[in-house]
Amino acid sequence: MRDEVRTFVVEQLADMNYDVDDLDDDTTLGPSGVDLESLALADLAVRVEDRYGLKFADDESEKLALMTVGEFTAMVAERVAATSDNS
C-alpha cells in the first residue's frame, strides 16, 4: 500500500508542476524540500482525501509541511489500512 500511495503522491506533485526528479523519501514537503506552500499542501491533501477516502484535520496542514515524502506516504498508508480494517 505504501508504494501505491507514494506513487500517487509523486504523480500528483508532478501534476501540480513541482519538480519530482530528485524526490526521495527524505525530501520534506515544505520549505527546503518540495517547497509546497499552504495552498499547494491543501491541494495535495484534498487529492489524497479524494483518492483514498481520508480526511485530514484542519490543524494538520502545518504538520504536513514539516513531514518528509516518506513520512507522509507512511501516514496515509497507515490511515488507509486503519480505515479498511474498520470497514
mmCIF file with all atom_site columns, N, CA and C in Angstrom, residues 26-86:
data_model
loop_
_atom_site.group_PDB
_atom_site.id
_atom_site.type_symbol
_atom_site.label_atom_id
_atom_site.label_alt_id
_atom_site.label_comp_id
_atom_site.label_asym_id
_atom_site.label_entity_id
_atom_site.label_seq_id
_atom_site.pdbx_PDB_ins_code
_atom_site.Cartn_x
_atom_site.Cartn_y
_atom_site.Cartn_z
_atom_site.occupancy
_atom_site.B_iso_or_equiv
_atom_site.pdbx_formal_charge
_atom_site.auth_seq_id
_atom_site.auth_comp_id
_atom_site.auth_asym_id
_atom_site.auth_atom_id
_atom_site.pdbx_PDB_model_num
ATOM 1   N N  . ASP A 1 26 ? 13.292  11.206 1.933  1.00 0.00 ? 26 ASP A N  1
ATOM 2   C CA . ASP A 1 26 ? 13.801  12.162 2.920  1.00 0.00 ? 26 ASP A CA 1
ATOM 3   C C  . ASP A 1 26 ? 13.546  13.617 2.536  1.00 0.00 ? 26 ASP A C  1
ATOM 4   N N  . THR A 1 27 ? 12.937  13.840 1.381  1.00 0.00 ? 27 THR A N  1
ATOM 5   C CA . THR A 1 27 ? 12.630  15.199 0.929  1.00 0.00 ? 27 THR A CA 1
ATOM 6   C C  . THR A 1 27 ? 11.423  15.719 1.697  1.00 0.00 ? 27 THR A C  1
ATOM 7   N N  . THR A 1 28 ? 11.563  16.897 2.308  1.00 0.00 ? 28 THR A N  1
ATOM 8   C CA . THR A 1 28 ? 10.425  17.469 3.027  1.00 0.00 ? 28 THR A CA 1
ATOM 9   C C  . THR A 1 28 ? 9.412   18.033 2.035  1.00 0.00 ? 28 THR A C  1
ATOM 10  N N  . LEU A 1 29 ? 8.163   18.063 2.458  1.00 0.00 ? 29 LEU A N  1
ATOM 11  C CA . LEU A 1 29 ? 7.107   18.610 1.595  1.00 0.00 ? 29 LEU A CA 1
ATOM 12  C C  . LEU A 1 29 ? 7.148   20.132 1.565  1.00 0.00 ? 29 LEU A C  1
ATOM 13  N N  . GLY A 1 30 ? 7.564   20.730 2.676  1.00 0.00 ? 30 GLY A N  1
ATOM 14  C CA . GLY A 1 30 ? 7.564   22.188 2.799  1.00 0.00 ? 30 GLY A CA 1
ATOM 15  C C  . GLY A 1 30 ? 8.877   22.814 2.369  1.00 0.00 ? 30 GLY A C  1
ATOM 16  N N  . PRO A 1 31 ? 9.264   23.913 3.021  1.00 0.00 ? 31 PRO A N  1
ATOM 17  C CA . PRO A 1 31 ? 10.480  24.647 2.666  1.00 0.00 ? 31 PRO A CA 1
ATOM 18  C C  . PRO A 1 31 ? 11.721  23.756 2.692  1.00 0.00 ? 31 PRO A C  1
ATOM 19  N N  . SER A 1 32 ? 12.639  24.064 1.811  1.00 0.00 ? 32 SER A N  1
ATOM 20  C CA . SER A 1 32 ? 13.906  23.358 1.624  1.00 0.00 ? 32 SER A CA 1
ATOM 21  C C  . SER A 1 32 ? 13.721  21.927 1.121  1.00 0.00 ? 32 SER A C  1
ATOM 22  N N  . GLY A 1 33 ? 12.534  21.640 0.639  1.00 0.00 ? 33 GLY A N  1
ATOM 23  C CA . GLY A 1 33 ? 12.279  20.337 0.034  1.00 0.00 ? 33 GLY A CA 1
ATOM 24  C C  . GLY A 1 33 ? 11.505  20.547 -1.250 1.00 0.00 ? 33 GLY A C  1
ATOM 25  N N  . VAL A 1 34 ? 10.301  19.988 -1.307 1.00 0.00 ? 34 VAL A N  1
ATOM 26  C CA . VAL A 1 34 ? 9.425   20.204 -2.455 1.00 0.00 ? 34 VAL A CA 1
ATOM 27  C C  . VAL A 1 34 ? 9.010   21.672 -2.498 1.00 0.00 ? 34 VAL A C  1
ATOM 28  N N  . ASP A 1 35 ? 8.936   22.295 -1.329 1.00 0.00 ? 35 ASP A N  1
ATOM 29  C CA . ASP A 1 35 ? 8.591   23.714 -1.176 1.00 0.00 ? 35 ASP A CA 1
ATOM 30  C C  . ASP A 1 35 ? 7.114   23.997 -1.460 1.00 0.00 ? 35 ASP A C  1
ATOM 31  N N  . LEU A 1 36 ? 6.253   23.102 -0.976 1.00 0.00 ? 36 LEU A N  1
ATOM 32  C CA . LEU A 1 36 ? 4.810   23.325 -1.113 1.00 0.00 ? 36 LEU A CA 1
ATOM 33  C C  . LEU A 1 36 ? 4.387   24.451 -0.179 1.00 0.00 ? 36 LEU A C  1
ATOM 34  N N  . GLU A 1 37 ? 3.650   25.379 -0.697 1.00 0.00 ? 37 GLU A N  1
ATOM 35  C CA . GLU A 1 37 ? 3.081   26.431 0.132  1.00 0.00 ? 37 GLU A CA 1
ATOM 36  C C  . GLU A 1 37 ? 1.744   25.941 0.657  1.00 0.00 ? 37 GLU A C  1
ATOM 37  N N  . SER A 1 38 ? 1.110   26.707 1.525  1.00 0.00 ? 38 SER A N  1
ATOM 38  C CA . SER A 1 38 ? -0.098  26.234 2.201  1.00 0.00 ? 38 SER A CA 1
ATOM 39  C C  . SER A 1 38 ? -1.210  25.830 1.233  1.00 0.00 ? 38 SER A C  1
ATOM 40  N N  . LEU A 1 39 ? -1.417  26.599 0.163  1.00 0.00 ? 39 LEU A N  1
ATOM 41  C CA . LEU A 1 39 ? -2.464  26.238 -0.798 1.00 0.00 ? 39 LEU A CA 1
ATOM 42  C C  . LEU A 1 39 ? -2.126  24.944 -1.531 1.00 0.00 ? 39 LEU A C  1
ATOM 43  N N  . ALA A 1 40 ? -0.860  24.759 -1.862 1.00 0.00 ? 40 ALA A N  1
ATOM 44  C CA . ALA A 1 40 ? -0.441  23.534 -2.546 1.00 0.00 ? 40 ALA A CA 1
ATOM 45  C C  . ALA A 1 40 ? -0.549  22.332 -1.613 1.00 0.00 ? 40 ALA A C  1
ATOM 46  N N  . LEU A 1 41 ? -0.218  22.521 -0.336 1.00 0.00 ? 41 LEU A N  1
ATOM 47  C CA . LEU A 1 41 ? -0.389  21.445 0.646  1.00 0.00 ? 41 LEU A CA 1
ATOM 48  C C  . LEU A 1 41 ? -1.860  21.067 0.774  1.00 0.00 ? 41 LEU A C  1
ATOM 49  N N  . ALA A 1 42 ? -2.717  22.066 0.792  1.00 0.00 ? 42 ALA A N  1
ATOM 50  C CA . ALA A 1 42 ? -4.151  21.808 0.878  1.00 0.00 ? 42 ALA A CA 1
ATOM 51  C C  . ALA A 1 42 ? -4.629  21.066 -0.365 1.00 0.00 ? 42 ALA A C  1
ATOM 52  N N  . ASP A 1 43 ? -4.121  21.454 -1.537 1.00 0.00 ? 43 ASP A N  1
ATOM 53  C CA . ASP A 1 43 ? -4.477  20.790 -2.786 1.00 0.00 ? 43 ASP A CA 1
ATOM 54  C C  . ASP A 1 43 ? -4.042  19.323 -2.750 1.00 0.00 ? 43 ASP A C  1
ATOM 55  N N  . LEU A 1 44 ? -2.816  19.077 -2.320 1.00 0.00 ? 44 LEU A N  1
ATOM 56  C CA . LEU A 1 44 ? -2.320  17.700 -2.215 1.00 0.00 ? 44 LEU A CA 1
ATOM 57  C C  . LEU A 1 44 ? -3.160  16.900 -1.232 1.00 0.00 ? 44 LEU A C  1
ATOM 58  N N  . ALA A 1 45 ? -3.476  17.495 -0.091 1.00 0.00 ? 45 ALA A N  1
ATOM 59  C CA . ALA A 1 45 ? -4.292  16.806 0.923  1.00 0.00 ? 45 ALA A CA 1
ATOM 60  C C  . ALA A 1 45 ? -5.662  16.440 0.354  1.00 0.00 ? 45 ALA A C  1
ATOM 61  N N  . VAL A 1 46 ? -6.286  17.362 -0.388 1.00 0.00 ? 46 VAL A N  1
ATOM 62  C CA . VAL A 1 46 ? -7.598  17.089 -0.976 1.00 0.00 ? 46 VAL A CA 1
ATOM 63  C C  . VAL A 1 46 ? -7.504  15.966 -2.003 1.00 0.00 ? 46 VAL A C  1
ATOM 64  N N  . ARG A 1 47 ? -6.450  15.972 -2.808 1.00 0.00 ? 47 ARG A N  1
ATOM 65  C CA . ARG A 1 47 ? -6.269  14.906 -3.800 1.00 0.00 ? 47 ARG A CA 1
ATOM 66  C C  . ARG A 1 47 ? -6.120  13.546 -3.109 1.00 0.00 ? 47 ARG A C  1
ATOM 67  N N  . VAL A 1 48 ? -5.362  13.515 -2.012 1.00 0.00 ? 48 VAL A N  1
ATOM 68  C CA . VAL A 1 48 ? -5.182  12.263 -1.268 1.00 0.00 ? 48 VAL A CA 1
ATOM 69  C C  . VAL A 1 48 ? -6.501  11.854 -0.612 1.00 0.00 ? 48 VAL A C  1
ATOM 70  N N  . GLU A 1 49 ? -7.216  12.826 -0.043 1.00 0.00 ? 49 GLU A N  1
ATOM 71  C CA . GLU A 1 49 ? -8.519  12.537 0.572  1.00 0.00 ? 49 GLU A CA 1
ATOM 72  C C  . GLU A 1 49 ? -9.486  11.947 -0.451 1.00 0.00 ? 49 GLU A C  1
ATOM 73  N N  . ASP A 1 50 ? -9.534  12.565 -1.633 1.00 0.00 ? 50 ASP A N  1
ATOM 74  C CA . ASP A 1 50 ? -10.448 12.094 -2.680 1.00 0.00 ? 50 ASP A CA 1
ATOM 75  C C  . ASP A 1 50 ? -10.079 10.696 -3.159 1.00 0.00 ? 50 ASP A C  1
ATOM 76  N N  . ARG A 1 51 ? -8.798  10.442 -3.306 1.00 0.00 ? 51 ARG A N  1
ATOM 77  C CA . ARG A 1 51 ? -8.341  9.152  -3.828 1.00 0.00 ? 51 ARG A CA 1
ATOM 78  C C  . ARG A 1 51 ? -8.528  8.026  -2.813 1.00 0.00 ? 51 ARG A C  1
ATOM 79  N N  . TYR A 1 52 ? -8.231  8.313  -1.542 1.00 0.00 ? 52 TYR A N  1
ATOM 80  C CA . TYR A 1 52 ? -8.211  7.248  -0.535 1.00 0.00 ? 52 TYR A CA 1
ATOM 81  C C  . TYR A 1 52 ? -9.341  7.335  0.490  1.00 0.00 ? 52 TYR A C  1
ATOM 82  N N  . GLY A 1 53 ? -10.226 8.315  0.345  1.00 0.00 ? 53 GLY A N  1
ATOM 83  C CA . GLY A 1 53 ? -11.353 8.415  1.259  1.00 0.00 ? 53 GLY A CA 1
ATOM 84  C C  . GLY A 1 53 ? -10.960 8.803  2.672  1.00 0.00 ? 53 GLY A C  1
ATOM 85  N N  . LEU A 1 54 ? -9.895  9.558  2.796  1.00 0.00 ? 54 LEU A N  1
ATOM 86  C CA . LEU A 1 54 ? -9.421  10.014 4.112  1.00 0.00 ? 54 LEU A CA 1
ATOM 87  C C  . LEU A 1 54 ? -9.872  11.440 4.364  1.00 0.00 ? 54 LEU A C  1
ATOM 88  N N  . LYS A 1 55 ? -9.709  11.879 5.602  1.00 0.00 ? 55 LYS A N  1
ATOM 89  C CA . LYS A 1 55 ? -9.986  13.270 5.949  1.00 0.00 ? 55 LYS A CA 1
ATOM 90  C C  . LYS A 1 55 ? -8.861  13.755 6.855  1.00 0.00 ? 55 LYS A C  1
ATOM 91  N N  . PHE A 1 56 ? -8.217  14.843 6.447  1.00 0.00 ? 56 PHE A N  1
ATOM 92  C CA . PHE A 1 56 ? -7.194  15.467 7.286  1.00 0.00 ? 56 PHE A CA 1
ATOM 93  C C  . PHE A 1 56 ? -7.857  16.553 8.118  1.00 0.00 ? 56 PHE A C  1
ATOM 94  N N  . ALA A 1 57 ? -7.457  16.684 9.358  1.00 0.00 ? 57 ALA A N  1
ATOM 95  C CA . ALA A 1 57 ? -7.969  17.745 10.217 1.00 0.00 ? 57 ALA A CA 1
ATOM 96  C C  . ALA A 1 57 ? -7.409  19.086 9.740  1.00 0.00 ? 57 ALA A C  1
ATOM 97  N N  . ASP A 1 58 ? -8.167  20.146 9.959  1.00 0.00 ? 58 ASP A N  1
ATOM 98  C CA . ASP A 1 58 ? -7.739  21.478 9.529  1.00 0.00 ? 58 ASP A CA 1
ATOM 99  C C  . ASP A 1 58 ? -6.403  21.880 10.126 1.00 0.00 ? 58 ASP A C  1
ATOM 100 N N  . ASP A 1 59 ? -6.137  21.438 11.339 1.00 0.00 ? 59 ASP A N  1
ATOM 101 C CA . ASP A 1 59 ? -4.899  21.853 12.010 1.00 0.00 ? 59 ASP A CA 1
ATOM 102 C C  . ASP A 1 59 ? -3.699  20.992 11.637 1.00 0.00 ? 59 ASP A C  1
ATOM 103 N N  . GLU A 1 60 ? -3.866  20.065 10.704 1.00 0.00 ? 60 GLU A N  1
ATOM 104 C CA . GLU A 1 60 ? -2.755  19.202 10.308 1.00 0.00 ? 60 GLU A CA 1
ATOM 105 C C  . GLU A 1 60 ? -1.867  19.813 9.227  1.00 0.00 ? 60 GLU A C  1
ATOM 106 N N  . SER A 1 61 ? -2.299  20.880 8.583  1.00 0.00 ? 61 SER A N  1
ATOM 107 C CA . SER A 1 61 ? -1.539  21.400 7.450  1.00 0.00 ? 61 SER A CA 1
ATOM 108 C C  . SER A 1 61 ? -0.120  21.824 7.823  1.00 0.00 ? 61 SER A C  1
ATOM 109 N N  . GLU A 1 62 ? 0.046   22.439 8.992  1.00 0.00 ? 62 GLU A N  1
ATOM 110 C CA . GLU A 1 62 ? 1.392   22.825 9.414  1.00 0.00 ? 62 GLU A CA 1
ATOM 111 C C  . GLU A 1 62 ? 2.264   21.601 9.630  1.00 0.00 ? 62 GLU A C  1
ATOM 112 N N  . LYS A 1 63 ? 1.676   20.561 10.204 1.00 0.00 ? 63 LYS A N  1
ATOM 113 C CA . LYS A 1 63 ? 2.415   19.322 10.441 1.00 0.00 ? 63 LYS A CA 1
ATOM 114 C C  . LYS A 1 63 ? 2.823   18.680 9.116  1.00 0.00 ? 63 LYS A C  1
ATOM 115 N N  . LEU A 1 64 ? 1.942   18.744 8.128  1.00 0.00 ? 64 LEU A N  1
ATOM 116 C CA . LEU A 1 64 ? 2.241   18.153 6.821  1.00 0.00 ? 64 LEU A CA 1
ATOM 117 C C  . LEU A 1 64 ? 3.446   18.824 6.177  1.00 0.00 ? 64 LEU A C  1
ATOM 118 N N  . ALA A 1 65 ? 3.561   20.131 6.317  1.00 0.00 ? 65 ALA A N  1
ATOM 119 C CA . ALA A 1 65 ? 4.669   20.870 5.705  1.00 0.00 ? 65 ALA A CA 1
ATOM 120 C C  . ALA A 1 65 ? 6.018   20.435 6.269  1.00 0.00 ? 65 ALA A C  1
ATOM 121 N N  . LEU A 1 66 ? 6.028   19.950 7.500  1.00 0.00 ? 66 LEU A N  1
ATOM 122 C CA . LEU A 1 66 ? 7.270   19.528 8.134  1.00 0.00 ? 66 LEU A CA 1
ATOM 123 C C  . LEU A 1 66 ? 7.611   18.065 7.850  1.00 0.00 ? 66 LEU A C  1
ATOM 124 N N  . MET A 1 67 ? 6.669   17.341 7.281  1.00 0.00 ? 67 MET A N  1
ATOM 125 C CA . MET A 1 67 ? 6.885   15.921 7.008  1.00 0.00 ? 67 MET A CA 1
ATOM 126 C C  . MET A 1 67 ? 7.731   15.715 5.762  1.00 0.00 ? 67 MET A C  1
ATOM 127 N N  . THR A 1 68 ? 8.420   14.572 5.734  1.00 0.00 ? 68 THR A N  1
ATOM 128 C CA . THR A 1 68 ? 9.116   14.174 4.515  1.00 0.00 ? 68 THR A CA 1
ATOM 129 C C  . THR A 1 68 ? 8.122   13.405 3.639  1.00 0.00 ? 68 THR A C  1
ATOM 130 N N  . VAL A 1 69 ? 8.498   13.200 2.406  1.00 0.00 ? 69 VAL A N  1
ATOM 131 C CA . VAL A 1 69 ? 7.657   12.418 1.496  1.00 0.00 ? 69 VAL A CA 1
ATOM 132 C C  . VAL A 1 69 ? 7.414   11.027 2.095  1.00 0.00 ? 69 VAL A C  1
ATOM 133 N N  . GLY A 1 70 ? 8.465   10.431 2.661  1.00 0.00 ? 70 GLY A N  1
ATOM 134 C CA . GLY A 1 70 ? 8.338   9.108  3.266  1.00 0.00 ? 70 GLY A CA 1
ATOM 135 C C  . GLY A 1 70 ? 7.397   9.090  4.455  1.00 0.00 ? 70 GLY A C  1
ATOM 136 N N  . GLU A 1 71 ? 7.505   10.095 5.312  1.00 0.00 ? 71 GLU A N  1
ATOM 137 C CA . GLU A 1 71 ? 6.617   10.172 6.482  1.00 0.00 ? 71 GLU A CA 1
ATOM 138 C C  . GLU A 1 71 ? 5.161   10.371 6.060  1.00 0.00 ? 71 GLU A C  1
ATOM 139 N N  . PHE A 1 72 ? 4.955   11.230 5.072  1.00 0.00 ? 72 PHE A N  1
ATOM 140 C CA . PHE A 1 72 ? 3.595   11.499 4.595  1.00 0.00 ? 72 PHE A CA 1
ATOM 141 C C  . PHE A 1 72 ? 2.979   10.247 3.988  1.00 0.00 ? 72 PHE A C  1
ATOM 142 N N  . THR A 1 73 ? 3.731   9.568  3.126  1.00 0.00 ? 73 THR A N  1
ATOM 143 C CA . THR A 1 73 ? 3.173   8.374  2.489  1.00 0.00 ? 73 THR A CA 1
ATOM 144 C C  . THR A 1 73 ? 2.921   7.272  3.506  1.00 0.00 ? 73 THR A C  1
ATOM 145 N N  . ALA A 1 74 ? 3.800   7.142  4.506  1.00 0.00 ? 74 ALA A N  1
ATOM 146 C CA . ALA A 1 74 ? 3.588   6.131  5.554  1.00 0.00 ? 74 ALA A CA 1
ATOM 147 C C  . ALA A 1 74 ? 2.327   6.450  6.354  1.00 0.00 ? 74 ALA A C  1
ATOM 148 N N  . MET A 1 75 ? 2.136   7.732  6.695  1.00 0.00 ? 75 MET A N  1
ATOM 149 C CA . MET A 1 75 ? 0.961   8.127  7.453  1.00 0.00 ? 75 MET A CA 1
ATOM 150 C C  . MET A 1 75 ? -0.320  7.848  6.659  1.00 0.00 ? 75 MET A C  1
ATOM 151 N N  . VAL A 1 76 ? -0.325  8.196  5.375  1.00 0.00 ? 76 VAL A N  1
ATOM 152 C CA . VAL A 1 76 ? -1.503  7.959  4.547  1.00 0.00 ? 76 VAL A CA 1
ATOM 153 C C  . VAL A 1 76 ? -1.770  6.457  4.448  1.00 0.00 ? 76 VAL A C  1
ATOM 154 N N  . ALA A 1 77 ? -0.733  5.663  4.210  1.00 0.00 ? 77 ALA A N  1
ATOM 155 C CA . ALA A 1 77 ? -0.902  4.213  4.095  1.00 0.00 ? 77 ALA A CA 1
ATOM 156 C C  . ALA A 1 77 ? -1.454  3.627  5.391  1.00 0.00 ? 77 ALA A C  1
ATOM 157 N N  . GLU A 1 78 ? -0.964  4.111  6.542  1.00 0.00 ? 78 GLU A N  1
ATOM 158 C CA . GLU A 1 78 ? -1.472  3.629  7.838  1.00 0.00 ? 78 GLU A CA 1
ATOM 159 C C  . GLU A 1 78 ? -2.944  3.980  8.010  1.00 0.00 ? 78 GLU A C  1
ATOM 160 N N  . ARG A 1 79 ? -3.317  5.198  7.629  1.00 0.00 ? 79 ARG A N  1
ATOM 161 C CA . ARG A 1 79 ? -4.718  5.615  7.759  1.00 0.00 ? 79 ARG A CA 1
ATOM 162 C C  . ARG A 1 79 ? -5.625  4.824  6.822  1.00 0.00 ? 79 ARG A C  1
ATOM 163 N N  . VAL A 1 80 ? -5.142  4.539  5.615  1.00 0.00 ? 80 VAL A N  1
ATOM 164 C CA . VAL A 1 80 ? -5.927  3.749  4.676  1.00 0.00 ? 80 VAL A CA 1
ATOM 165 C C  . VAL A 1 80 ? -6.143  2.337  5.255  1.00 0.00 ? 80 VAL A C  1
ATOM 166 N N  . ALA A 1 81 ? -5.062  1.769  5.794  1.00 0.00 ? 81 ALA A N  1
ATOM 167 C CA . ALA A 1 81 ? -5.155  0.433  6.376  1.00 0.00 ? 81 ALA A CA 1
ATOM 168 C C  . ALA A 1 81 ? -6.113  0.427  7.559  1.00 0.00 ? 81 ALA A C  1
ATOM 169 N N  . ALA A 1 82 ? -6.050  1.457  8.410  1.00 0.00 ? 82 ALA A N  1
ATOM 170 C CA . ALA A 1 82 ? -6.934  1.545  9.569  1.00 0.00 ? 82 ALA A CA 1
ATOM 171 C C  . ALA A 1 82 ? -8.391  1.693  9.132  1.00 0.00 ? 82 ALA A C  1
ATOM 172 N N  . THR A 1 83 ? -8.613  2.475  8.070  1.00 0.00 ? 83 THR A N  1
ATOM 173 C CA . THR A 1 83 ? -9.963  2.677  7.550  1.00 0.00 ? 83 THR A CA 1
ATOM 174 C C  . THR A 1 83 ? -10.507 1.380  6.982  1.00 0.00 ? 83 THR A C  1
ATOM 175 N N  . SER A 1 84 ? -9.691  0.642  6.250  1.00 0.00 ? 84 SER A N  1
ATOM 176 C CA . SER A 1 84 ? -10.173 -0.605 5.658  1.00 0.00 ? 84 SER A CA 1
ATOM 177 C C  . SER A 1 84 ? -10.382 -1.682 6.733  1.00 0.00 ? 84 SER A C  1
ATOM 178 N N  . ASP A 1 85 ? -9.615  -1.622 7.813  1.00 0.00 ? 85 ASP A N  1
ATOM 179 C CA . ASP A 1 85 ? -9.806  -2.564 8.924  1.00 0.00 ? 85 ASP A CA 1
ATOM 180 C C  . ASP A 1 85 ? -11.139 -2.318 9.627  1.00 0.00 ? 85 ASP A C  1
ATOM 181 N N  . ASN A 1 86 ? -11.566 -1.064 9.648  1.00 0.00 ? 86 ASN A N  1
ATOM 182 C CA . ASN A 1 86 ? -12.805 -0.695 10.341 1.00 0.00 ? 86 ASN A CA 1
ATOM 183 C C  . ASN A 1 86 ? -14.051 -0.854 9.471  1.00 0.00 ? 86 ASN A C  1
#
